[in-house]
Structure formats: structure tokens, C-alpha cells
Tab-separated table of C-alpha atoms (C1' of nucleotides) in Angstrom:
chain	number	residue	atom	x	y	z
A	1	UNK	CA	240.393	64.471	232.406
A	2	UNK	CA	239.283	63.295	235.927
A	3	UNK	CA	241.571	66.190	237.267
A	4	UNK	CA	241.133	65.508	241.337
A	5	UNK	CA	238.862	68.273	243.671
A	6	UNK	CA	242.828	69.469	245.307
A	7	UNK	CA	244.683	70.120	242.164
A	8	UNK	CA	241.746	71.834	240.742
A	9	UNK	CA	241.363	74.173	243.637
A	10	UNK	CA	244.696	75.039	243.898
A	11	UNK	CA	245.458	75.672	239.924
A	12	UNK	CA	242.311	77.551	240.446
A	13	UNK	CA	244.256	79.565	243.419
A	14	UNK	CA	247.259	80.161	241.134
A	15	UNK	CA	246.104	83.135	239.127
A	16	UNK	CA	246.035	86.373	240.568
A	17	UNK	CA	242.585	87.591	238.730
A	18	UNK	CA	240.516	84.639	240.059
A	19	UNK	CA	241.907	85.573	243.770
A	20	UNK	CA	241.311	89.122	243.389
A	21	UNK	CA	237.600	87.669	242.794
A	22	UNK	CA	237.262	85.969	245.423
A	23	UNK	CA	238.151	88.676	247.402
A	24	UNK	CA	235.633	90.709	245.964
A	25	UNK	CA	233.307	87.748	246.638
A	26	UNK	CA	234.210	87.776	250.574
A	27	UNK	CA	232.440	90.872	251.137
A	28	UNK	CA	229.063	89.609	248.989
A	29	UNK	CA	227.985	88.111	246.534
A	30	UNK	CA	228.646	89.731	242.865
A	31	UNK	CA	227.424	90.274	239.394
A	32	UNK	CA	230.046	89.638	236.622
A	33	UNK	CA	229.998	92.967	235.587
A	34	UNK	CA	231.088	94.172	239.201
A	35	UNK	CA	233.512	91.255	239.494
A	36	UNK	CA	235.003	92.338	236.256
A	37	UNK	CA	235.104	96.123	236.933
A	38	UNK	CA	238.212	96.365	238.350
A	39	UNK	CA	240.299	94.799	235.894
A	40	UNK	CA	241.031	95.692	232.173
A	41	UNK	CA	239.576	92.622	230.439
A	42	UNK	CA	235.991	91.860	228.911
A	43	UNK	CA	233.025	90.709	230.595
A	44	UNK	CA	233.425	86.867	228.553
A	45	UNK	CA	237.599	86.893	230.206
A	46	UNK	CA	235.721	87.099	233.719
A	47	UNK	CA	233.217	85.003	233.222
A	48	UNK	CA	236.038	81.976	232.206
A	49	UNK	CA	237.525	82.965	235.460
A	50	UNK	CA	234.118	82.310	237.172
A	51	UNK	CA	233.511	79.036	235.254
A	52	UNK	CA	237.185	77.651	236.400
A	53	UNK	CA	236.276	78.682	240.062
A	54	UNK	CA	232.801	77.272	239.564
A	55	UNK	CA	234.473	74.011	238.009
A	56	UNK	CA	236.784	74.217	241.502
A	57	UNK	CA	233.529	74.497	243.808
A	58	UNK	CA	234.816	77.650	245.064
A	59	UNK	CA	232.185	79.738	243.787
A	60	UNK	CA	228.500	79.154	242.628
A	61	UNK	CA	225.906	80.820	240.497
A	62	UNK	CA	222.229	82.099	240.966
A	63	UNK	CA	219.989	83.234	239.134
A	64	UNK	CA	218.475	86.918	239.338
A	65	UNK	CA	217.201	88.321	236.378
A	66	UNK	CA	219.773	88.651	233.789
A	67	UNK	CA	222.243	88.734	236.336
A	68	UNK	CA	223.839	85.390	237.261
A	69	UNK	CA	225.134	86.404	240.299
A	70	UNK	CA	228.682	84.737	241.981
A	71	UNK	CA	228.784	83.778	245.528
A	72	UNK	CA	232.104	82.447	247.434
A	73	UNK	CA	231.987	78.687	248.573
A	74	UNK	CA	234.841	78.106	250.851
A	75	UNK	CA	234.449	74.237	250.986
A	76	UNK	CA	237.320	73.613	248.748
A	77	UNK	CA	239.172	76.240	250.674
A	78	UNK	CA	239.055	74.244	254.125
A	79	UNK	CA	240.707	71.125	252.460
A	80	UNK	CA	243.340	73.016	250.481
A	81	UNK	CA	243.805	74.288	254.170
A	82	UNK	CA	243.702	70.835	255.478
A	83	UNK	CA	246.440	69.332	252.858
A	84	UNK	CA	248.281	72.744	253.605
A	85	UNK	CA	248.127	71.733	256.934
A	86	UNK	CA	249.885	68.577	257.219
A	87	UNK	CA	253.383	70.562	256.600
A	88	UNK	CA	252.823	72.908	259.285
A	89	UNK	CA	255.229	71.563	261.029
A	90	UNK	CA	258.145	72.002	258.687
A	91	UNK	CA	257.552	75.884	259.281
A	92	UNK	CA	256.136	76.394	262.726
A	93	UNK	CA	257.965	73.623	264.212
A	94	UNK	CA	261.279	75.252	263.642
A	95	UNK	CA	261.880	72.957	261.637
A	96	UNK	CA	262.253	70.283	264.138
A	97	UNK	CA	260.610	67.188	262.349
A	98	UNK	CA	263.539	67.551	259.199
A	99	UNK	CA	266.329	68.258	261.865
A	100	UNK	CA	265.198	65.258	263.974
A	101	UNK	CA	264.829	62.756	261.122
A	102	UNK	CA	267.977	63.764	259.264
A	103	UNK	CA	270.092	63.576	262.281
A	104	UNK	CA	268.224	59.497	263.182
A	105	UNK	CA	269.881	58.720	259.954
A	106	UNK	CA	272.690	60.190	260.486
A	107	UNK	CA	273.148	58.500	263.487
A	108	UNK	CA	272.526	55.271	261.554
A	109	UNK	CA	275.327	56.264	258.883
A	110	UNK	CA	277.810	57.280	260.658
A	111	UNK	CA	279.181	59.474	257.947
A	112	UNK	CA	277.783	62.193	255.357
A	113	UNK	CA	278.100	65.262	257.218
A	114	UNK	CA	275.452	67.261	255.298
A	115	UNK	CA	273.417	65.624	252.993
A	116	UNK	CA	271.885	62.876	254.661
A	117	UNK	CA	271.215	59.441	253.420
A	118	UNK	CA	272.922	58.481	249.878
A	119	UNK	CA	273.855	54.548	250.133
A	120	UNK	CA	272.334	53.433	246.696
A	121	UNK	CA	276.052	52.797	244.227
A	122	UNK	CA	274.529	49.953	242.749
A	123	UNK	CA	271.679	49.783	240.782
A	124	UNK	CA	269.148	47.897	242.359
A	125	UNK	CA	267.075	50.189	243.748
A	126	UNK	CA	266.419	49.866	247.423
A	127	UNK	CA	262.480	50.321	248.447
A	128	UNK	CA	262.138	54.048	249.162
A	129	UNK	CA	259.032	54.259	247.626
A	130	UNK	CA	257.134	55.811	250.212
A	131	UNK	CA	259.488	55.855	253.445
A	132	UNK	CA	256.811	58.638	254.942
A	133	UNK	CA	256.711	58.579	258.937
A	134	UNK	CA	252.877	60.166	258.670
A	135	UNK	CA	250.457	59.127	255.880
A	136	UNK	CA	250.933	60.698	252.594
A	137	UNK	CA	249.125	63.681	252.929
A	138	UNK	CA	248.532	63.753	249.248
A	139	UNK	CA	245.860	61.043	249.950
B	1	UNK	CA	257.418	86.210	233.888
B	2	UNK	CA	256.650	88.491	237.401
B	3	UNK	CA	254.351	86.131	238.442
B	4	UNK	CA	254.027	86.861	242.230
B	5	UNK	CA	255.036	84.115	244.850
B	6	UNK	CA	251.240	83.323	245.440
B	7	UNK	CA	250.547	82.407	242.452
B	8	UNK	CA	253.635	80.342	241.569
B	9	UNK	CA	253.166	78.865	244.745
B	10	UNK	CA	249.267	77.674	244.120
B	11	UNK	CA	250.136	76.765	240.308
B	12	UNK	CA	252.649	74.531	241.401
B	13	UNK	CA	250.594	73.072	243.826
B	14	UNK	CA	247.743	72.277	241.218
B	15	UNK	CA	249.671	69.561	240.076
B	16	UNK	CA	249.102	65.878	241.712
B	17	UNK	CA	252.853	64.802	240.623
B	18	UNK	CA	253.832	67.893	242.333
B	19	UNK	CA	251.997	67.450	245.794
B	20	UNK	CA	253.495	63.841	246.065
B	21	UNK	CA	256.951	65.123	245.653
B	22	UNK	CA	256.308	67.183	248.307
B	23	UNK	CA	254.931	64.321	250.757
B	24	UNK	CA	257.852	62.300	249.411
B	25	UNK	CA	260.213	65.037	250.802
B	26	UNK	CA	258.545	65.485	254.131
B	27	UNK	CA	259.842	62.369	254.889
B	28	UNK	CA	263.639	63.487	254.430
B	29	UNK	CA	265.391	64.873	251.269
B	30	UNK	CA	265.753	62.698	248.384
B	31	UNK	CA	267.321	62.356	244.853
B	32	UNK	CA	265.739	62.618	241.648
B	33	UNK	CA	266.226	59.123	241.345
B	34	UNK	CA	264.123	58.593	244.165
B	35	UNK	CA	261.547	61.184	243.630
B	36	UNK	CA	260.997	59.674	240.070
B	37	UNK	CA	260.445	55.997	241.356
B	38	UNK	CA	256.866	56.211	242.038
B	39	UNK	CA	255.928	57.090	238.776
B	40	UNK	CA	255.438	56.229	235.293
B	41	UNK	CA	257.608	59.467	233.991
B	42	UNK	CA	261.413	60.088	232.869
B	43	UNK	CA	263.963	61.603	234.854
B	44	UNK	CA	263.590	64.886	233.202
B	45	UNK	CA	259.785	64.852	233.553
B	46	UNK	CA	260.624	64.853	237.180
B	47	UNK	CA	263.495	66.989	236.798
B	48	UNK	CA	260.768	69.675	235.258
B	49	UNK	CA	258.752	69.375	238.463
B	50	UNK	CA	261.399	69.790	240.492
B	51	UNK	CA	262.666	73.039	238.746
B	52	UNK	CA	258.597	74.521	239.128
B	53	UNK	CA	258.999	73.460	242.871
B	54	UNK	CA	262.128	75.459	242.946
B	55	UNK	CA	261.387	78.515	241.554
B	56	UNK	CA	258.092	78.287	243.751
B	57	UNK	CA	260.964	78.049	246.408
B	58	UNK	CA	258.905	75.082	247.607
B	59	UNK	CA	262.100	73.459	246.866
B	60	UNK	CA	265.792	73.773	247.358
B	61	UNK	CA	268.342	71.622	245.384
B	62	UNK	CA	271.998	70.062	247.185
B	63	UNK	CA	274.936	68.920	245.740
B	64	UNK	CA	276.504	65.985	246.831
B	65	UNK	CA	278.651	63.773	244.145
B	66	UNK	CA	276.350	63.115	241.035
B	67	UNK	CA	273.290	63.897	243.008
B	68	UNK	CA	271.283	66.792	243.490
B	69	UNK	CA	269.278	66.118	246.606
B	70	UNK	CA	266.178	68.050	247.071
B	71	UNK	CA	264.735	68.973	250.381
B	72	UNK	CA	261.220	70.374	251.375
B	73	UNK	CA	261.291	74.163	252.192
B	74	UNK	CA	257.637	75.166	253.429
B	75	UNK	CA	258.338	78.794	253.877
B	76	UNK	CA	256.084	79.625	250.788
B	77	UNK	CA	253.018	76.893	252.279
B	78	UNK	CA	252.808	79.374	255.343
B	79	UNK	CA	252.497	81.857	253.170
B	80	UNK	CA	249.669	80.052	250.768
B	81	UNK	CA	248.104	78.810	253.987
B	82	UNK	CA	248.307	82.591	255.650
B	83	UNK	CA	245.768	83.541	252.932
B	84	UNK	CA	243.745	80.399	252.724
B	85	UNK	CA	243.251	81.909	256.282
B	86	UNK	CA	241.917	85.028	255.163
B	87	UNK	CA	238.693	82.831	254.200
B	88	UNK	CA	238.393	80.568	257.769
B	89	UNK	CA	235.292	82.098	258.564
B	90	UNK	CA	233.749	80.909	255.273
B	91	UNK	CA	233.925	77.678	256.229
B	92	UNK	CA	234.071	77.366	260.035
B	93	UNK	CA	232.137	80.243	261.283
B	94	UNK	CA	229.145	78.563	259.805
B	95	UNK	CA	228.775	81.086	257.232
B	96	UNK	CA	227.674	83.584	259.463
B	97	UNK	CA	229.831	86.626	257.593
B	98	UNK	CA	228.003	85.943	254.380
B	99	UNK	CA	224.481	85.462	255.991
B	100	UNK	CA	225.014	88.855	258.252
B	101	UNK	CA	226.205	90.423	255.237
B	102	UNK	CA	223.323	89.673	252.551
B	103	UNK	CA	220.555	90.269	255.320
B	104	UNK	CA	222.018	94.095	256.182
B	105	UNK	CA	221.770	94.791	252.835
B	106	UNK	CA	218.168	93.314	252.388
B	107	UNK	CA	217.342	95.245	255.328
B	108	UNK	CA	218.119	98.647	253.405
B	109	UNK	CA	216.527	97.379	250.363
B	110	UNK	CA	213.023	96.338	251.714
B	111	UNK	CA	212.754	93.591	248.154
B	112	UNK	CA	214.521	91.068	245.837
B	113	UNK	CA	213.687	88.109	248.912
B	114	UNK	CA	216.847	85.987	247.426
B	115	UNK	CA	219.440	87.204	245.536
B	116	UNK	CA	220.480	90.682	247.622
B	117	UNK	CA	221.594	93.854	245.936
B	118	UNK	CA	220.611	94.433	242.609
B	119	UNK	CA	220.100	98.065	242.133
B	120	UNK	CA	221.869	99.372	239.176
B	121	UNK	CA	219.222	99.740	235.929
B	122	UNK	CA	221.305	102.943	234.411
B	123	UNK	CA	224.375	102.454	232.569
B	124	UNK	CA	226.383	104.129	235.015
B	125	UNK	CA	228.166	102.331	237.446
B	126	UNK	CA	228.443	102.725	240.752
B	127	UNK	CA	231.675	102.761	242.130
B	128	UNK	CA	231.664	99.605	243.369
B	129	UNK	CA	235.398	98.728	243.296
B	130	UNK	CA	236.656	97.748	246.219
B	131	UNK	CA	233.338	97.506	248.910
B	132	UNK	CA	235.443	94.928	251.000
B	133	UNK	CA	235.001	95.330	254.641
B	134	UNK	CA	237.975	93.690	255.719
B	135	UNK	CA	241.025	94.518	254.032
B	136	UNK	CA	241.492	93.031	250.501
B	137	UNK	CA	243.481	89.564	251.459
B	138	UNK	CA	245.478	89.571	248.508
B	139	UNK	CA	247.093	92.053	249.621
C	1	DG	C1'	207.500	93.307	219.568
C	2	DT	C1'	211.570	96.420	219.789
C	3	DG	C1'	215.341	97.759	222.153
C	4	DG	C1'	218.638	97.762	225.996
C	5	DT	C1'	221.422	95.284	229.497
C	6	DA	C1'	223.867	91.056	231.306
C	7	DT	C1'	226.009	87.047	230.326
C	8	DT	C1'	227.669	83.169	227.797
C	9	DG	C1'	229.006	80.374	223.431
C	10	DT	C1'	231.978	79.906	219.516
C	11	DA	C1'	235.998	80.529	217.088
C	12	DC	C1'	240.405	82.084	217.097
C	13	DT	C1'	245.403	83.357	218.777
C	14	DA	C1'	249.581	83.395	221.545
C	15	DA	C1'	251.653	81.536	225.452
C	16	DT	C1'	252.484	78.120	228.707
C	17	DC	C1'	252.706	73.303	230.255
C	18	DA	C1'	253.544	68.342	230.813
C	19	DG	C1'	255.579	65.066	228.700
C	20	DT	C1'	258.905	62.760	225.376
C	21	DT	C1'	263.626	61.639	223.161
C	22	DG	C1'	268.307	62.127	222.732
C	23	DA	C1'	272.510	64.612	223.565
C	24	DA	C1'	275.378	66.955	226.988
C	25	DT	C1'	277.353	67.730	231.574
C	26	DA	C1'	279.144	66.357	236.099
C	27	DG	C1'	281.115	63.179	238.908
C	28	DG	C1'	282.683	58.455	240.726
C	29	DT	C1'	285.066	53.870	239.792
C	30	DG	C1'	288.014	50.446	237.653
D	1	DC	C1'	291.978	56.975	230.649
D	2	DA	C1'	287.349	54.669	229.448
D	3	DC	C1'	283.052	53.596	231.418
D	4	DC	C1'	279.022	54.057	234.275
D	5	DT	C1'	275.492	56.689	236.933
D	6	DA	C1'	272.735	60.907	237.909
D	7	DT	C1'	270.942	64.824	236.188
D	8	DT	C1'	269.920	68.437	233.130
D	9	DC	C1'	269.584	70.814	228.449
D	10	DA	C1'	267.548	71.364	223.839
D	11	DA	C1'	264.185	70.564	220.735
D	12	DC	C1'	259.929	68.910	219.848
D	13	DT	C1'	254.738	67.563	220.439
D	14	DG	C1'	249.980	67.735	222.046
D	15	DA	C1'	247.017	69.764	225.451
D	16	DT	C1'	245.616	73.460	228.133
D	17	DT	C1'	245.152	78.379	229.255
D	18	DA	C1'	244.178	83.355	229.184
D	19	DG	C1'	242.748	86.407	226.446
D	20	DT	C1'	240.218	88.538	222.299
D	21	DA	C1'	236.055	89.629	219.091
D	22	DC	C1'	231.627	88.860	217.838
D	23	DA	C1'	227.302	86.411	217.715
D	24	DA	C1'	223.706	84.317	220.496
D	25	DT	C1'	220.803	83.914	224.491
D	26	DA	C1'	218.110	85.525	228.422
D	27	DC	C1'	215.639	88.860	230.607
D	28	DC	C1'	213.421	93.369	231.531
D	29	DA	C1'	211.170	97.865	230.150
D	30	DC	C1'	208.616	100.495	227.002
DNA sequence: GTGGTATTGTACTAATCAGTTGAATAGGTG
DNA sequence: CACCTATTCAACTGATTAGTACAATACCAC
């Protein structure tokens, strides 16, 4: 289903169990019988968890014995970061880069006093199909 | 259902439709209308999105006339990106916590040349819950 | 080889998800 | 008022997901 590396890593991110992991797997690497210790589920429940992370590239396995053991690969972590990044503005920036471009279009307008830039009453659409002032960051 | 804000958060940023909403709103707020254009969906597939993004709080809705604009609130990516954090050194300190960490152990172990610590042969576990030694980053 | 331990495969269930269609709501315009 | 636009609600479908139980595999020790 030719799901891309980002959404992968993040819908990987979104469950609370396969984070908990990989915080286990920040202090070593780990068995899947220590990994699934901690939590009241079987052995086969933790080892999907570890084949979704796996499938993300956030972990990989080895081979020791008959333990496969689970080591954290942060790769996928750095450009989740990355993509993460590209808004850091709208929070650390005070907000600055919405303020600034709402009130250029406002200036434009004229009117509106909150809600920025609604002109479209008929309906041809006009071409705001990717009015971005940086690159997509979406890729 | 109690999902924590982390995970809603990362869930609703494992979807590619999602993420370009988002980059579509960086650029200023925008209708559903708008946000729809790009792609080859219904309103109220869009609509959907838009109510995940919300109750990620990724998202806050307007009101203006017939229009709901939606604007970009990033609160909950500083959040996301806060833990991503928790991992930097996985990935830029040239994985020098995991290598320091597998070679102490080997050091007290004296064998197994690849694969670290493998100890346990009895049925018993060793309490081996929470051997993190920084402090569990999901909190 | 037999038995024990670690892990995964298979088959199943219940819940959630992404999308649709079509009706309903909310608001502006003639 | 009737009509049009923008958006959401309700109901439905097909796919995916998180979990289970149990069998199968892989490996080690005796």
C-alpha cells in the first residue's frame, strides 16, 4: 500500500505501547520478553508492536540464540524531527509568521476584521492550491 | 477514548492527507473548500480530517458566514517534537549512548562478542522493568 | 532425541478508520 | 420567501488495527 517512510513513522509514534518500547530500547537493546514485561499483553501482542516499528525503521532485529533481540534506530526519528521542524516557527516564533501574513492580507483587503481572507462568492475557484510562502514541508 | 495528547497527536500525523493540510495552513487559515481542492476526496472526507486535526488540537475551527475557517495551532507539534527530542542523541551524537552502553555491559560480562546481555536461562525474571538511565521520556 | 525457552505464524474477533452517498443545517443573496 | 453555497451529520462499506489463543519454528541443554 506504498504507505510513505513519514506517515509510517509517525502512525508508528501514535500508540502509547510502541513508545513505551522504545523507551525501553533507549537504554539497550531488548529481548521481547523484557520489552513485553511491563505491560499486560502476550509475548505475540509485542512482537506486532516490534514488527510495525521494524516496518517504520525505528527498530531492528538480531539474532542471538533464540532471542531476536530489538535495538532502537533513530533514523526515522531525525526526519519526523525534521518535518516537525519546519513549523517551529508557529510556536517558538510567537507566533509571528501567522500574525505577519494575516495582517499583509489584511492590509490588502481592507476589511474582515478577524478572519482573514474570504473573497471567493462565486464559484470559480480562484488558484489557492498551494499559496505556501516556504516549500511544502510535506515534500 | 482517553487516548493521551501524544498519541492523538502522532496518529493524526500518520496520515499524508493530514500533513498537507497542515502545510496548506501554514500558509494562512483556509476553508474547507480550500483545504479540499488539492485532492481527489469529498468535502466530508476532508471535513473528517479536519475534525482528527481538531481534537489533536492541531487544529482550531472559525466562524465567519457559511465558512468555518481553520487555522494551524502547533502547540501540540512542540510537544510531539519535545519528545522526538528525547531521542537526539540517537541520531546526532553518532550513536555514542548506545555504543557506551552495550560495551559497559560487555565489560561485566567477559562473552557473547555481539549481541550484549543475555543472562537469564531460569524462568525467573529479573526485574528488569524499568533499567532506563535517563528518565523514561514518555513521561 | 526429548524437553524447555523464546519467538513468530495463523486464524479469529472487536474496534477504529478512511472513504463514500445523501440528507440536514447554517447562512447569504435575489 | 425560495434558492444557492459551505459544511457537517448519519449511515454504510471495506480496510486496517490491536489484541487474543494456539500451533509451529528455532535454538539450547540434558
Amino acid at each position: 500500500m506504498t504507505t510513505d517512510e513519514l506517515s509510517r513513522t509517525f502512525s508508528a509514534l501514535g500508540d502509547p505501547t510502541r513508545r513505551a518500547i522504545l523507551a525501553r530500547l533507549a537504554a539497550g537493546e531488548a529481548t521481547v520478553g523484557e520489552l513485553a514485561a511491563p505491560f499486560d499483553m502476550t509475548f505475540a501482542a509485542v512482537s506486532k508492536h516490534l514488527r510495525v516499528l521494524q516496518d517504520a525503521g525505528l527498530v531492528s532485529r538480531g539474532r542471538d540464540a533464540q532471542y531476536r533481540p530489538a535495538r532502537l534506530d533513530a533514523r526515522p526519528l531525525a526526519e519526523a524531527s525534521r518535518w516537525i521542524g519546519d513549523y517551529s516557527q508557529f510556536w517558538d516564533d510567537n507566533l509571528g509568521a501567522i500574525d505577519s501574513y494575516l495582517s499583509s492580507l489584511q492590509q490588502l483587503n481592507g476589511s474582515l476584521p478577524t478572519s482573514g481572507p474570504r473573497d471567493r462568492r462565486s464559484p470559480g475557484r480562484t488558484t489557492t492550491d498551494a499559496p505556501h510562502d516556504k516549500e511544502n514541508p510535506d515534500g
